[in-house]
Short mmCIF file of C-alpha atoms in Angstrom, two decimals:
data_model
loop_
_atom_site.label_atom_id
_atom_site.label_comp_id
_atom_site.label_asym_id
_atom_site.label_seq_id
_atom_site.Cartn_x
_atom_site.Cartn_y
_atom_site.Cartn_z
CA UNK O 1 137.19 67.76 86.98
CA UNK O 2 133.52 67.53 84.94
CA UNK O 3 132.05 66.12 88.49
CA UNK O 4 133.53 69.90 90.12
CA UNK O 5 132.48 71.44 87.29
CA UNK O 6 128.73 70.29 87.71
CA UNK O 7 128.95 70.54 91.47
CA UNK O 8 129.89 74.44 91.04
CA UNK O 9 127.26 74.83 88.28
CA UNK O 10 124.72 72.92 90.49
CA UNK O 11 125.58 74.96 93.69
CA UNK O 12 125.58 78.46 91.71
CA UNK O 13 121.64 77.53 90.33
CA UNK O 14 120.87 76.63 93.69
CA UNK O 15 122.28 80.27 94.90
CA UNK O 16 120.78 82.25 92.28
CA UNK O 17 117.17 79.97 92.99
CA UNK O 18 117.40 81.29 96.83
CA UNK O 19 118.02 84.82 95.74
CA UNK O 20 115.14 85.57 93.28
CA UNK O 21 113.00 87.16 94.68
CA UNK O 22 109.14 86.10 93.97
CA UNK O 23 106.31 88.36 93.32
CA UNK O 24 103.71 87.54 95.64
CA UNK O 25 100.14 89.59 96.64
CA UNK O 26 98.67 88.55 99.68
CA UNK O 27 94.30 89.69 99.38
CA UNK O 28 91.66 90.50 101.45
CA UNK O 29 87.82 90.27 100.52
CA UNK O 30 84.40 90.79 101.90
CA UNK O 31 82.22 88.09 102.40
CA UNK O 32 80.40 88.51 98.85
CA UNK O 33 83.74 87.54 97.13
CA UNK O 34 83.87 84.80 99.52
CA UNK O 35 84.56 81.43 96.94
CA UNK O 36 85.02 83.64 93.81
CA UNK O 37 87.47 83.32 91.26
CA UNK O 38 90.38 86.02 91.33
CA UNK O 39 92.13 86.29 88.08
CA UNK O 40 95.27 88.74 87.21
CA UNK O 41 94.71 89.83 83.24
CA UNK O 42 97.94 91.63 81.93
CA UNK O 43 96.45 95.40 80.92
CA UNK O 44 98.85 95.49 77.68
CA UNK O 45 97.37 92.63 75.94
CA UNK O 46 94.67 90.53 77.90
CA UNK O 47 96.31 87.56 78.62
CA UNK O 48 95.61 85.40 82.21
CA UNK O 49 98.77 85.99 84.23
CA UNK O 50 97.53 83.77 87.29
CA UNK O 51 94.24 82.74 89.38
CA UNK O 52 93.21 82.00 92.82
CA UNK O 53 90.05 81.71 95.07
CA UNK O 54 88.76 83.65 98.00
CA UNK O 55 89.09 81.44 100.75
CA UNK O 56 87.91 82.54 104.40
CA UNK O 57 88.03 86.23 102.87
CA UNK O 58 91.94 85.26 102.00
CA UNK O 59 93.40 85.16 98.09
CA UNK O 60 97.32 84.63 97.60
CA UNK O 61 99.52 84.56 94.14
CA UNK O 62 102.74 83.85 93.58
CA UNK O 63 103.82 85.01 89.97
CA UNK O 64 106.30 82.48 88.57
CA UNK O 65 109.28 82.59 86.62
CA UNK O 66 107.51 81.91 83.35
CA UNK O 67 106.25 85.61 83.84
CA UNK O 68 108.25 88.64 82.48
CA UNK O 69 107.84 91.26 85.37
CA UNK O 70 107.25 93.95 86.12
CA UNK O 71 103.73 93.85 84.31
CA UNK O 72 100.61 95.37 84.93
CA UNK O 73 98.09 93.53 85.73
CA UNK O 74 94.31 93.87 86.37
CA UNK O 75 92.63 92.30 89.29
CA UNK O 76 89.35 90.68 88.04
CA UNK O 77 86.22 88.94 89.70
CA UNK O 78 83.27 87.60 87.52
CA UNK O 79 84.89 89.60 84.47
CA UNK O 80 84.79 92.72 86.23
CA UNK O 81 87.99 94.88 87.23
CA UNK O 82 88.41 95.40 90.73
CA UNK O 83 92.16 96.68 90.81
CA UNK O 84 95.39 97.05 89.82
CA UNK O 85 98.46 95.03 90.58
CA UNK O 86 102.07 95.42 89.17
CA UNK O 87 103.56 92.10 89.66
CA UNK O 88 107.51 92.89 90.41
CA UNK O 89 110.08 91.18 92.85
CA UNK O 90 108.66 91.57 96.33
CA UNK O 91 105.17 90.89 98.36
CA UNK O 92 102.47 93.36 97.80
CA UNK O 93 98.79 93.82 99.70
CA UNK O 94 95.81 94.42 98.26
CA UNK O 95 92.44 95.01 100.60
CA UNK O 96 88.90 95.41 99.05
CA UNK O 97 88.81 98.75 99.52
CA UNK O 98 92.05 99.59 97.36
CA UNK O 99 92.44 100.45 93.66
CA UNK O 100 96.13 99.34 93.51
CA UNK O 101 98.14 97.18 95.43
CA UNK O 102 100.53 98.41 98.16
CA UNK O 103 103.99 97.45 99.40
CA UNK O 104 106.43 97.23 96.50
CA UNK O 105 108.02 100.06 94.64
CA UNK O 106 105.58 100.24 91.50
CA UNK O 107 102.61 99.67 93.24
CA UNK O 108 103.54 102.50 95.42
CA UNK O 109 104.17 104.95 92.93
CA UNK O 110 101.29 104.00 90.87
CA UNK O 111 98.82 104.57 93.87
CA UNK O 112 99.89 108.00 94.41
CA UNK O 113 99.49 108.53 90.75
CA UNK O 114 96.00 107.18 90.50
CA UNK O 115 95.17 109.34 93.65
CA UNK O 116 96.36 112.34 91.64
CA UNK O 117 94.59 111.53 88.78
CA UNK O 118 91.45 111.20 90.71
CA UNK O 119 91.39 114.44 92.50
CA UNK O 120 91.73 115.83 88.81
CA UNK O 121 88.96 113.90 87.28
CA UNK O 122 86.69 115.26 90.17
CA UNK O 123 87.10 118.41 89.07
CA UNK O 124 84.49 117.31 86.11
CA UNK O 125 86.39 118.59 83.14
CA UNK O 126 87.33 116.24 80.55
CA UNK O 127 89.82 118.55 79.52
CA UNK O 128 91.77 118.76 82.20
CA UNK O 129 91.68 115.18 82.79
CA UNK O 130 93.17 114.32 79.21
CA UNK O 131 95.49 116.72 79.41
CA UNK O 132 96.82 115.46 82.97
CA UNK O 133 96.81 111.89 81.33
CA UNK O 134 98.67 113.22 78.90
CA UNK O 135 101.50 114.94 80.77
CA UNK O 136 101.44 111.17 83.14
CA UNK O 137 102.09 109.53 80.26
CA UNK O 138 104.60 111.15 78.96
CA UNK O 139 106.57 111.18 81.92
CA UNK O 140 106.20 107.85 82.61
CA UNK O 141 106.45 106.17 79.52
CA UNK O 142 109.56 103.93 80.72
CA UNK O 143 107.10 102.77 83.88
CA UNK O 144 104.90 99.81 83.95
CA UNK O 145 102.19 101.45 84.28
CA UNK O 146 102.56 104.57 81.32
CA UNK O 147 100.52 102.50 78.93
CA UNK O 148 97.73 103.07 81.50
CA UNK O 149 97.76 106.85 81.09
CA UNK O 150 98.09 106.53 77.23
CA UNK O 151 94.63 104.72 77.35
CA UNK O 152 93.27 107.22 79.62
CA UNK O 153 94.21 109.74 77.03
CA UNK O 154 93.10 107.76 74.19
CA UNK O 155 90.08 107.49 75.73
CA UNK O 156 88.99 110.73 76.06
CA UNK O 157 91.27 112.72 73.72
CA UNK O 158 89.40 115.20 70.38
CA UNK O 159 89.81 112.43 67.71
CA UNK O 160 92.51 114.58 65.86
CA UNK O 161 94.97 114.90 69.13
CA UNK O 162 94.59 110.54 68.92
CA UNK O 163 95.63 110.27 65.31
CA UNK O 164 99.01 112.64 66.45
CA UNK O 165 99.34 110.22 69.56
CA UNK O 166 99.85 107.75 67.58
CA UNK O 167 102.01 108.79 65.26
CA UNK O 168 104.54 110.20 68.07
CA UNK O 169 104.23 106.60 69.61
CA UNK O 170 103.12 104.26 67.33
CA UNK O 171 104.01 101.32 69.88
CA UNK O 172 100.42 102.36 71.80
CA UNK O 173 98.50 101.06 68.18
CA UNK O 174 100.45 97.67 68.42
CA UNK O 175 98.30 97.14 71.86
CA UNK O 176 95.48 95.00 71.87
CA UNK O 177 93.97 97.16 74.53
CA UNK O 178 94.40 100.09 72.66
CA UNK O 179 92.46 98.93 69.51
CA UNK O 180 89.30 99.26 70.50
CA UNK O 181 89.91 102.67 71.91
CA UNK O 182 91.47 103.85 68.56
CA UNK O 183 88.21 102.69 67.41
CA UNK O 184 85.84 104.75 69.50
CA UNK O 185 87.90 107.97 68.96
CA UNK O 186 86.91 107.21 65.19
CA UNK O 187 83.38 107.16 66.47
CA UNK O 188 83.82 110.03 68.60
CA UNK O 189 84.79 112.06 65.19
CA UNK O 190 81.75 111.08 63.39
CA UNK O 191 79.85 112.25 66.33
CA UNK O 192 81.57 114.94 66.89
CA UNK O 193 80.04 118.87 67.85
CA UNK O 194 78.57 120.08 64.40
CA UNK O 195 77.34 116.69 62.88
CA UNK O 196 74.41 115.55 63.02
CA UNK O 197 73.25 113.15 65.91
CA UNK O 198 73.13 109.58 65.49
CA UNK O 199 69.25 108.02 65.88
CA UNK O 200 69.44 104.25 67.75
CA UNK O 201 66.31 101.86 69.34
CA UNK O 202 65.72 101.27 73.07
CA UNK O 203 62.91 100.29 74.68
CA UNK O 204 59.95 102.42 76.78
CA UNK O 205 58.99 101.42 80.38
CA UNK O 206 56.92 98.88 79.26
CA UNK O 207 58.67 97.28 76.76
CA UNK O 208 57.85 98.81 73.37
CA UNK O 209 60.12 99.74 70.60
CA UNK O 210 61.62 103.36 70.47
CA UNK O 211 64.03 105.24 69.85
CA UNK O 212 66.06 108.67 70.49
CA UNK O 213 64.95 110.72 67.95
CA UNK O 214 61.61 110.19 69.27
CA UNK O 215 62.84 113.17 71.78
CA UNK O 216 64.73 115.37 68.95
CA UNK O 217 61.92 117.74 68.36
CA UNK O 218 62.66 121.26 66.31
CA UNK O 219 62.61 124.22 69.19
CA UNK O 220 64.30 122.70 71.23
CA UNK O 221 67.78 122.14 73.13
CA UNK O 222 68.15 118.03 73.71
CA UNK O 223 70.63 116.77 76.50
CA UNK O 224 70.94 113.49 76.23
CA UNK O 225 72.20 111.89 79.34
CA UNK O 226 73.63 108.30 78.83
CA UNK O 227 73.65 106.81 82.58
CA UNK O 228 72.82 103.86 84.30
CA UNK O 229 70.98 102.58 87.85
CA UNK O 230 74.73 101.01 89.13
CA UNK O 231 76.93 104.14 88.27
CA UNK O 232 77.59 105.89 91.23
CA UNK O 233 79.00 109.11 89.52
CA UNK O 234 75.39 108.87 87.35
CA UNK O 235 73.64 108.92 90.27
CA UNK O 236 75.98 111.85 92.06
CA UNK O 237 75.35 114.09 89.23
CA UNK O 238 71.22 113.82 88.91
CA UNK O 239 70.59 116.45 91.54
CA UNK O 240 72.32 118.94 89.50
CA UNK O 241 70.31 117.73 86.11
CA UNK O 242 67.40 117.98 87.95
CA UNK O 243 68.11 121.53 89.23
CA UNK O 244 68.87 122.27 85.47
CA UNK O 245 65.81 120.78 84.27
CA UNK O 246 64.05 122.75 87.02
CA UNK O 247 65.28 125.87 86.26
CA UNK O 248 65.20 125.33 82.01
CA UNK O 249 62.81 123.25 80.67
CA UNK O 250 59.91 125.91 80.16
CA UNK O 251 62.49 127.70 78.07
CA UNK O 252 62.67 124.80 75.53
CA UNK O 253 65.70 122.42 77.11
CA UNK O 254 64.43 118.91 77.40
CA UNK O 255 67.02 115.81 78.75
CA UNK O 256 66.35 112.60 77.97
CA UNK O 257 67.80 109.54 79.69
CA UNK O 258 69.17 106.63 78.07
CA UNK O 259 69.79 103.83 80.43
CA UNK O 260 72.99 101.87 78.73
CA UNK O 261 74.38 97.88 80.13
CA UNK O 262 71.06 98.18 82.51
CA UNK O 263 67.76 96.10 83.34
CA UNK O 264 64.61 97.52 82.64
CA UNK O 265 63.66 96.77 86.42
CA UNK O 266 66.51 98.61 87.57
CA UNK O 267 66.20 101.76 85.98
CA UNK O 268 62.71 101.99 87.05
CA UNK O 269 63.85 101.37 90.34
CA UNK O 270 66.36 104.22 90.31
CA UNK O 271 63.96 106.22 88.25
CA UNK O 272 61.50 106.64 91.36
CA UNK O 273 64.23 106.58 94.14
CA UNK O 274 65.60 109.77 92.85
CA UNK O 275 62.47 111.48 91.11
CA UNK O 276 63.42 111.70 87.87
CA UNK O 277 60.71 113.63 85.80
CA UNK O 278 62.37 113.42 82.22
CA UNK O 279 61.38 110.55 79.29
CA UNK O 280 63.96 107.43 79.73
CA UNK O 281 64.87 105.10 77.01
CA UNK O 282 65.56 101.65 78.41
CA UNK O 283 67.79 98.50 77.81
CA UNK O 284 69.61 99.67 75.31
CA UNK O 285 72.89 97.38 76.15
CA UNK O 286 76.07 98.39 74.53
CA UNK O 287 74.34 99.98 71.43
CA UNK O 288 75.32 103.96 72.16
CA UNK O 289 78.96 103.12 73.15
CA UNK O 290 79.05 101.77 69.23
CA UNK O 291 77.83 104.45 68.23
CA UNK O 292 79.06 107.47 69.72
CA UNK O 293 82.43 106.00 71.31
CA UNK O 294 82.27 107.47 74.45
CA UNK O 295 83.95 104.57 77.51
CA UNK O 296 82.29 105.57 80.20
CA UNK O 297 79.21 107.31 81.67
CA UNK O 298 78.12 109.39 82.78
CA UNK O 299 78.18 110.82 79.42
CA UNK O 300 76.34 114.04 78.32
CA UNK O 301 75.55 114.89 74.54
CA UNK O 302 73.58 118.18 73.62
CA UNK O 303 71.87 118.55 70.45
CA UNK O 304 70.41 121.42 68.99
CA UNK O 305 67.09 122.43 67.71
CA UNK O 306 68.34 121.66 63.89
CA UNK O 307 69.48 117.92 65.08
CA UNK O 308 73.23 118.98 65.15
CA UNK O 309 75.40 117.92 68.38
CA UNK O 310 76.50 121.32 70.03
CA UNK O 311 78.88 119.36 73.06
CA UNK O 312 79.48 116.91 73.97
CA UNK O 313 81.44 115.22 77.32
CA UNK O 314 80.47 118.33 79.63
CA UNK O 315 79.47 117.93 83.03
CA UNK O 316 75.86 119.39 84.19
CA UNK O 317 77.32 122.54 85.17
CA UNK O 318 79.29 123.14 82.31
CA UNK O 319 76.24 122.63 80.28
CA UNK O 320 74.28 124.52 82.17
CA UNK O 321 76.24 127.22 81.73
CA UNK O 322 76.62 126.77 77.53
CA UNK O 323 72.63 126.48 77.33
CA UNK O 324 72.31 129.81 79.51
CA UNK O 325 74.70 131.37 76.64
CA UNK O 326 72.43 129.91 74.35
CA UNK O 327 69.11 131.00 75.45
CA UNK O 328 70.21 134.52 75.82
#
């Protein structure tokens, strides 16, 4: 009877074995990825899910069982995020050109998602785009992929709307990801509109100590744009600081650049490629993220003749349209 027994047990493990259902994601590079590392990082709290290596343009992981799935995952090479992947039951693709990966149910629903949330962010209002994360995260707080849209809108959320965040889900503070967010909102509030700006160091052209309030000078308005030579949406939005600049600064509106996570070399590079006429402060690393806990750039700070931030987070037009106001 105990030989049955362990013959049934033996043969129902060996049915239950053929029907799970792996998690596998099948990748395709370009040759510059070609022999690079590709490692899966869970998004909720850092931790390596699984690795593989670009070979002949070709990357391929199998999430085993030791992995509670679905889970989020970002898609890193040399430290950098290159896309998303929810590892569930099923085989997904991911191409070089794609943000998420395709073929399973998540992954699906989270690409058309992201997709939204991108037309939204190009409409270059922060406000719109925190309140859109906000309404995404809320509906989709049961998803894999919800605690994604409750760090977008940590992120960029007023300080005060974080601390009520929260408190209405206090399971987003328990996230290691979401620690150093909570942080920069507190930064954010001490740098708020109506302080006072906060002075840092950089570096001129040719390598000698500075720093921004250098460029605060009473009469004048001070944007303060906080770029970089590899940001693409930096580099989209100079034409319009340059018509603004144009158009302003003979009636007291100066911008100064302040080239953040850059080499010296390369923001002089981009600095002559796109005629750019306004004082830069260079190699200034991570320093003004610290400082001012904004998460991404571009990011756009005015401050007023007396030293105190007016806005902050506005696009070029927006701000263009506040200094006209102000001028008046």
């Amino acid at each position: 009877m105990k030989k049955v027994i362990a013959a049934a047990s033996a043969a129902l493990m060996l049915l239950i074995a053929g029907c799970r259902k792996e998690a596998t994601l099948e990748m395709n590079f370009s040759d510059r990825y070609e022999g690079k590392e590709v490692e899966l990082i869970s998004f909720e709290d850092s931790v390596t899910v699984a690795r593989a290596t670009v070979t002949d343009g070709k990357a391929r992981i199998v999430i085993d069982d030791s992995v509670k799935t679905p889970v989020l995952t970002l898609l890193t090479i040399d430290g950098r995020t290159r896309a998303y992947y929810i590892a569930e039951p099923g085989h997904a693709e991911l191409r070089d050109s794609m943000r998420v990966a395709s073929g399973t149910p998540y992954n699906d629903r989270f690409a058309k998602l992201m997709t939204r949330m991108d037309s939204v962010e190009n409409l270059d209002d922060i406000q719109a785009y925190t309140d859109f994360a906000e309404r995404l995260y809320n509906e989709n707080t049961a998803t894999p992929y919800g605690n994604y849209f409750g760090m977008e809108w940590i992120m960029y959320a007023e300080p005060e709307r974080v601390d009520s965040l929260l408190t209405a889900h206090p399971d987003l503070r328990e996230l290691r990801r979401a620690r150093r967010f909570i942080e920069f909102a507190r930064l954010r509030k001490a740098t708020a509109p109506g302080r006072p700006y906060a002075d840092f160091k950089g570096e001129t052209a040719s390598g000698a100590t500075t720093s921004l309030s250098q460029y605060i000078k009473p009469g004048q308005y001070t944007l303060v744009d906080f770029w970089a030579s590899w940001c693409p949406y930096c580099i989209k939005e100079l034409p319009d600081l340059k018509s603004l600049y144009a158009d302003l600064r003979d009636k007291g509106v100066e911008i100064v650049g302040v080239a953040v996570r850059d080499t010296t070399p390369d923001t002089q590079a981009a600095i002559q490629r796109h005629g750019l006429e306004w004082p830069v402060i260079f190699n200034t690393g991570r320093v003004p993220y610290d400082i001012y806990g904004f998460t991404g750039i571009p990011h756009h700070i005015l401050i007023g003749p007396d030293g105190v931030i007016i806005s902050r987070g506005e696009s070029a037009q927006q701000m263009r349209q506040r200094l006209n106001d102000l001028l008046k």
